[in-house]
Amino acid sequence: MSEEYDFDVVIVGAGPAGVAAALTLARAGIETVVLERGQYSGAKNVSGAALYGPILNELIPNYWEDENSFERFLTTKKITLLSESRSVTIDADLRSFNQVPYNGVTVVRPKFDRWLAEKAEEAGAMILPDTMVEDLVWNDKQIIGVKSGDEVLKAKLTILAEGSNNMLVEKAKLAKKPKPRHHALGMKESYKLSKKQIEERFHLEENEGISNEILGYSRGIPGGGFYYTNKDTISFGLILNMDVLTKKKLKAPEVFEEFKNHSYIRKLLKDAELIEYSAHTIPEGGFKHMPKLYGNGVLVAGDAAGMVLNAGLYIEGINFALASGKIAGEAALEILQSENYTKKQTKVYKKKLKNSFVYKDLKTFKRASHFLENKMMFTYVPDLLTGVFEQLLRNNGHPRKRIVKSLIWYVLKKGKLFGLFKLLIGAVRSL
C-alpha cells in the first residue's frame, strides 16, 4: 500500500449501506475504515423496521440462525385506510412466502446495525465511532480522503454513505441542495409490550410478525403511518412531507398526537409503554432527483444517494441500502485493481447498479413520488373507500341495492369525479 494513503477505502457512515460496503471489501482483504458520528453503529436510529428480500442472506448466509440478527419473521402484511371515523384494512398472509431465504423480517435498528457492524469488524474492517466527518480532502479535482476535526484520513477511494443529510455529497459536487418537497420527516416511537401480549393482540405464533402501512387521517399531508411487531416492542411511526407540513404551518408532533388518537391506532397501542422517540429526515425525491452516483475518487450509496422507494404498496429503504452498499464494495474492488480512480473508472459502480433490483425498481416507479404528493390520496381516497365499504356492509333494515349500483351511487354522491379520474390516470402511469 502506498505511504501516501492511510487506507485503501474510507467509508463515511456505519449504517446498512456503509457497513455492507465495508463487509464486502474486508472479506476481499482490502484495508477499509468506516467513520461513524454516533457512539456505535445504529446509535442514531430508534426502534424497528421491516427488511425484505434475500439481500441480507447474500451478505450473511443463513443470517436467521443468529437470533441477534432479527426480531420476527414477517408473516402478515396489512394496508389500512383511515377516515375521520372509519378504517378499512387489507390483510395479506405471507406465510407461504417465508421459505429460505426468508421474504422478510422485522429488525430493531440499533441492535441490527450493531450486529451487522460486528460482522464487518470480524471480517477485518475498522469502524471508528464518535467520528464526525466535516469535509473532503482534494488533490486537484480528485477526492483523496476526508477530514474530521484536525485529523485527515487519506484513501484511494471514498464511499459516502452518510444518510439523508448528505452534506458531503454536496461538497463532492455530486448533488445540489435538496428541496423540502423531496424530503419527509419521519417520527418513530417504540412501545413496550410483553412477548405474550404482542402475540395475543396481533394473533401471532412464535416468531411471527406483522407490518402495517396506514394511509389517511394525517391532516391531508402526504405521507403515512406504520407499525411493526418486534419480540417485545412495537415500532410505530408517521411520515410527513416536510414541504406541505411547513406550508400548512402545522407542528409535526401535534399531527402525530392527533394521528395516534384515531380509534384504530388507540386499540393498537392500548396499555403499551412508550420507551423511545426519534425523528429524522427521509429522502423522497425518487429516481429523478438522485445525485450523481460517482465522481473522481468517490462513490455514493444508500440514503445519501436518495435510494428510497415509496410506491404505496412497496416501501424500500434498508434493503436498497444493503444492496447498494454491497454493489459499491464490489465496484470498489474493480476500481482498486485498475488503479484508476477517475470518473472514467468509477462509473463501473453505476453500471453494476443498473443491473440491480435497486436501480430498476427506482426507475420503474420514477413517477411515484410525484403521484403520491396529490393530497387527494390522503383525504378524499381514504374517505371514499372507507365510505364505500360502510355503504356495502351496513344493514339498515332496507332492501339492498345491487353492489355495482351501490358503488356507482356512492361515488357519484361524493363528487370530485374529474379529480378522481385524473388520480386514476396518474396511478396507471406511476404505479
mmCIF file of C-alpha atoms in Angstrom, residues 67-247:
data_model
loop_
_atom_site.group_PDB
_atom_site.id
_atom_site.type_symbol
_atom_site.label_atom_id
_atom_site.label_comp_id
_atom_site.label_asym_id
_atom_site.label_seq_id
_atom_site.Cartn_x
_atom_site.Cartn_y
_atom_site.Cartn_z
ATOM 1 C CA GLU A 67 -31.119 -14.781 16.973
ATOM 2 C CA ASN A 68 -29.497 -11.334 17.257
ATOM 3 C CA SER A 69 -29.989 -10.583 13.553
ATOM 4 C CA PHE A 70 -33.765 -10.062 13.579
ATOM 5 C CA GLU A 71 -36.909 -9.818 15.723
ATOM 6 C CA ARG A 72 -39.707 -11.687 13.938
ATOM 7 C CA PHE A 73 -40.429 -13.198 10.539
ATOM 8 C CA LEU A 74 -42.912 -11.099 8.548
ATOM 9 C CA THR A 75 -45.850 -13.432 8.163
ATOM 10 C CA THR A 76 -48.583 -10.784 7.766
ATOM 11 C CA LYS A 77 -48.723 -7.514 5.855
ATOM 12 C CA LYS A 78 -51.576 -5.059 6.300
ATOM 13 C CA ILE A 79 -52.622 -1.943 4.377
ATOM 14 C CA THR A 80 -55.052 0.290 6.280
ATOM 15 C CA LEU A 81 -57.076 3.296 5.130
ATOM 16 C CA LEU A 82 -58.305 5.795 7.727
ATOM 17 C CA SER A 83 -61.017 8.418 7.522
ATOM 18 C CA GLU A 84 -62.067 10.508 10.500
ATOM 19 C CA SER A 85 -64.306 7.836 11.991
ATOM 20 C CA ARG A 86 -63.733 4.712 9.893
ATOM 21 C CA SER A 87 -60.986 2.285 8.934
ATOM 22 C CA VAL A 88 -60.598 -0.445 6.321
ATOM 23 C CA THR A 89 -57.740 -2.949 6.350
ATOM 24 C CA ILE A 90 -56.480 -5.354 3.707
ATOM 25 C CA ASP A 91 -54.756 -8.265 5.418
ATOM 26 C CA ALA A 92 -52.300 -10.481 3.490
ATOM 27 C CA ASP A 93 -50.976 -13.752 4.905
ATOM 28 C CA LEU A 94 -47.333 -14.135 3.813
ATOM 29 C CA ARG A 95 -46.562 -17.474 5.461
ATOM 30 C CA SER A 96 -46.223 -19.216 2.108
ATOM 31 C CA PHE A 97 -43.556 -16.621 1.135
ATOM 32 C CA ASN A 98 -41.373 -17.405 4.107
ATOM 33 C CA GLN A 99 -39.185 -20.089 2.687
ATOM 34 C CA VAL A 100 -35.405 -19.899 2.934
ATOM 35 C CA PRO A 101 -34.125 -17.243 2.348
ATOM 36 C CA TYR A 102 -36.961 -15.583 4.195
ATOM 37 C CA ASN A 103 -39.073 -12.977 2.417
ATOM 38 C CA GLY A 104 -38.983 -10.529 5.293
ATOM 39 C CA VAL A 105 -38.148 -9.895 8.924
ATOM 40 C CA THR A 106 -38.574 -7.102 11.424
ATOM 41 C CA VAL A 107 -35.456 -5.618 12.985
ATOM 42 C CA VAL A 108 -34.663 -3.148 15.753
ATOM 43 C CA ARG A 109 -32.209 -0.817 14.066
ATOM 44 C CA PRO A 110 -29.737 -0.119 16.917
ATOM 45 C CA LYS A 111 -29.475 -3.858 17.585
ATOM 46 C CA PHE A 112 -29.416 -4.872 13.905
ATOM 47 C CA ASP A 113 -26.906 -2.201 12.836
ATOM 48 C CA ARG A 114 -24.585 -3.120 15.680
ATOM 49 C CA TRP A 115 -24.812 -6.810 14.785
ATOM 50 C CA LEU A 116 -24.042 -6.081 11.125
ATOM 51 C CA ALA A 117 -21.104 -3.847 12.085
ATOM 52 C CA GLU A 118 -19.670 -6.651 14.237
ATOM 53 C CA LYS A 119 -19.759 -8.937 11.195
ATOM 54 C CA ALA A 120 -17.786 -6.363 9.205
ATOM 55 C CA GLU A 121 -15.237 -5.995 12.011
ATOM 56 C CA GLU A 122 -14.871 -9.770 12.231
ATOM 57 C CA ALA A 123 -14.052 -9.718 8.506
ATOM 58 C CA GLY A 124 -11.301 -7.150 9.110
ATOM 59 C CA ALA A 125 -12.921 -3.731 8.624
ATOM 60 C CA MET A 126 -12.132 -0.971 11.105
ATOM 61 C CA ILE A 127 -15.106 1.028 12.417
ATOM 62 C CA LEU A 128 -14.378 4.286 14.243
ATOM 63 C CA PRO A 129 -17.388 5.654 16.217
ATOM 64 C CA ASP A 130 -17.748 9.208 17.573
ATOM 65 C CA THR A 131 -16.096 10.499 14.407
ATOM 66 C CA MET A 132 -17.761 13.420 12.661
ATOM 67 C CA VAL A 133 -16.556 13.890 9.092
ATOM 68 C CA GLU A 134 -16.739 17.588 8.239
ATOM 69 C CA ASP A 135 -15.062 17.851 4.862
ATOM 70 C CA LEU A 136 -13.389 16.092 1.983
ATOM 71 C CA VAL A 137 -9.704 16.102 1.049
ATOM 72 C CA TRP A 138 -8.954 17.020 -2.544
ATOM 73 C CA ASN A 139 -5.952 16.636 -4.806
ATOM 74 C CA ASP A 140 -6.792 18.978 -7.643
ATOM 75 C CA LYS A 141 -10.160 17.589 -8.890
ATOM 76 C CA GLN A 142 -9.933 14.221 -7.159
ATOM 77 C CA ILE A 143 -11.170 13.285 -3.686
ATOM 78 C CA ILE A 144 -8.411 11.523 -1.742
ATOM 79 C CA GLY A 145 -9.884 11.290 1.745
ATOM 80 C CA VAL A 146 -11.802 13.061 4.479
ATOM 81 C CA LYS A 147 -11.315 15.489 7.372
ATOM 82 C CA SER A 148 -12.539 15.010 10.933
ATOM 83 C CA GLY A 149 -11.569 17.924 13.169
ATOM 84 C CA ASP A 150 -7.803 18.262 12.852
ATOM 85 C CA GLU A 151 -7.441 14.697 11.600
ATOM 86 C CA VAL A 152 -7.019 13.848 7.922
ATOM 87 C CA LEU A 153 -7.545 10.321 6.605
ATOM 88 C CA LYS A 154 -6.344 9.703 3.068
ATOM 89 C CA ALA A 155 -7.674 6.873 0.945
ATOM 90 C CA LYS A 156 -7.535 5.768 -2.657
ATOM 91 C CA LEU A 157 -11.323 5.680 -2.754
ATOM 92 C CA THR A 158 -14.073 7.270 -0.630
ATOM 93 C CA ILE A 159 -17.601 5.854 -0.281
ATOM 94 C CA LEU A 160 -20.220 8.275 1.016
ATOM 95 C CA ALA A 161 -22.996 6.513 2.913
ATOM 96 C CA GLU A 162 -23.812 9.331 5.326
ATOM 97 C CA GLY A 163 -27.605 9.018 5.181
ATOM 98 C CA SER A 164 -30.233 11.513 4.088
ATOM 99 C CA ASN A 165 -28.348 14.550 5.439
ATOM 100 C CA ASN A 166 -25.892 14.247 2.574
ATOM 101 C CA MET A 167 -23.714 17.287 3.218
ATOM 102 C CA LEU A 168 -20.590 15.563 1.887
ATOM 103 C CA VAL A 169 -22.348 14.533 -1.331
ATOM 104 C CA GLU A 170 -22.998 18.235 -1.930
ATOM 105 C CA LYS A 171 -19.376 19.063 -1.097
ATOM 106 C CA ALA A 172 -18.298 16.401 -3.572
ATOM 107 C CA LYS A 173 -20.238 18.413 -6.193
ATOM 108 C CA LEU A 174 -22.460 15.447 -6.910
ATOM 109 C CA ALA A 175 -25.736 16.979 -5.697
ATOM 110 C CA LYS A 176 -27.433 20.327 -5.274
ATOM 111 C CA LYS A 177 -29.050 21.452 -2.043
ATOM 112 C CA PRO A 178 -32.263 19.390 -1.708
ATOM 113 C CA LYS A 179 -35.702 20.991 -1.832
ATOM 114 C CA PRO A 180 -38.070 20.475 1.130
ATOM 115 C CA ARG A 181 -40.641 18.749 -1.096
ATOM 116 C CA HIS A 182 -38.107 15.988 -1.738
ATOM 117 C CA HIS A 183 -37.733 15.142 1.940
ATOM 118 C CA ALA A 184 -40.106 13.809 4.562
ATOM 119 C CA LEU A 185 -39.984 13.915 8.324
ATOM 120 C CA GLY A 186 -40.201 10.506 9.923
ATOM 121 C CA MET A 187 -41.315 10.309 13.565
ATOM 122 C CA LYS A 188 -40.928 6.950 15.249
ATOM 123 C CA GLU A 189 -41.804 5.624 18.678
ATOM 124 C CA SER A 190 -41.104 2.336 20.405
ATOM 125 C CA TYR A 191 -43.709 0.832 22.758
ATOM 126 C CA LYS A 192 -43.068 -1.906 25.280
ATOM 127 C CA LEU A 193 -45.401 -4.900 25.459
ATOM 128 C CA SER A 194 -44.598 -8.396 26.625
ATOM 129 C CA LYS A 195 -43.962 -11.085 24.036
ATOM 130 C CA LYS A 196 -47.184 -12.792 25.140
ATOM 131 C CA GLN A 197 -49.221 -9.569 24.841
ATOM 132 C CA ILE A 198 -47.938 -8.933 21.315
ATOM 133 C CA GLU A 199 -48.734 -12.448 20.151
ATOM 134 C CA GLU A 200 -52.214 -12.390 21.700
ATOM 135 C CA ARG A 201 -53.084 -8.886 20.475
ATOM 136 C CA PHE A 202 -51.951 -9.465 16.903
ATOM 137 C CA HIS A 203 -52.852 -13.190 16.690
ATOM 138 C CA LEU A 204 -49.272 -14.343 16.155
ATOM 139 C CA GLU A 205 -47.469 -17.587 16.756
ATOM 140 C CA GLU A 206 -43.849 -17.902 17.916
ATOM 141 C CA ASN A 207 -41.505 -15.644 15.859
ATOM 142 C CA GLU A 208 -44.336 -14.439 13.583
ATOM 143 C CA GLY A 209 -44.642 -10.725 12.909
ATOM 144 C CA ILE A 210 -46.734 -8.024 11.209
ATOM 145 C CA SER A 211 -46.032 -4.907 9.199
ATOM 146 C CA ASN A 212 -48.887 -2.429 8.730
ATOM 147 C CA GLU A 213 -48.835 0.652 6.458
ATOM 148 C CA ILE A 214 -51.557 3.211 7.265
ATOM 149 C CA LEU A 215 -52.884 5.883 4.887
ATOM 150 C CA GLY A 216 -55.088 8.847 5.780
ATOM 151 C CA TYR A 217 -56.012 10.909 8.844
ATOM 152 C CA SER A 218 -52.833 12.994 8.615
ATOM 153 C CA ARG A 219 -54.328 16.455 8.021
ATOM 154 C CA GLY A 220 -54.021 15.915 4.259
ATOM 155 C CA ILE A 221 -50.211 15.876 4.436
ATOM 156 C CA PRO A 222 -48.605 13.367 2.047
ATOM 157 C CA GLY A 223 -47.085 10.511 3.994
ATOM 158 C CA GLY A 224 -48.434 7.725 6.125
ATOM 159 C CA GLY A 225 -48.239 5.751 9.307
ATOM 160 C CA PHE A 226 -46.823 2.328 10.077
ATOM 161 C CA TYR A 227 -46.155 -0.183 12.797
ATOM 162 C CA TYR A 228 -44.045 -3.330 13.073
ATOM 163 C CA THR A 229 -44.094 -6.014 15.744
ATOM 164 C CA ASN A 230 -40.777 -6.932 17.352
ATOM 165 C CA LYS A 231 -40.096 -9.568 20.030
ATOM 166 C CA ASP A 232 -41.367 -7.468 22.932
ATOM 167 C CA THR A 233 -41.877 -3.998 21.436
ATOM 168 C CA ILE A 234 -43.985 -2.297 18.774
ATOM 169 C CA SER A 235 -42.341 0.155 16.385
ATOM 170 C CA PHE A 236 -44.871 2.824 15.458
ATOM 171 C CA GLY A 237 -44.454 5.977 13.397
ATOM 172 C CA LEU A 238 -45.721 8.607 10.984
ATOM 173 C CA ILE A 239 -44.027 10.094 7.916
ATOM 174 C CA LEU A 240 -44.988 13.602 6.728
ATOM 175 C CA ASN A 241 -43.871 15.586 3.682
ATOM 176 C CA MET A 242 -41.784 18.473 5.020
ATOM 177 C CA ASP A 243 -42.789 20.985 2.363
ATOM 178 C CA VAL A 244 -46.550 20.545 2.855
ATOM 179 C CA LEU A 245 -46.123 20.438 6.625
ATOM 180 C CA THR A 246 -44.354 23.810 6.513
ATOM 181 C CA LYS A 247 -46.824 25.392 4.087
#
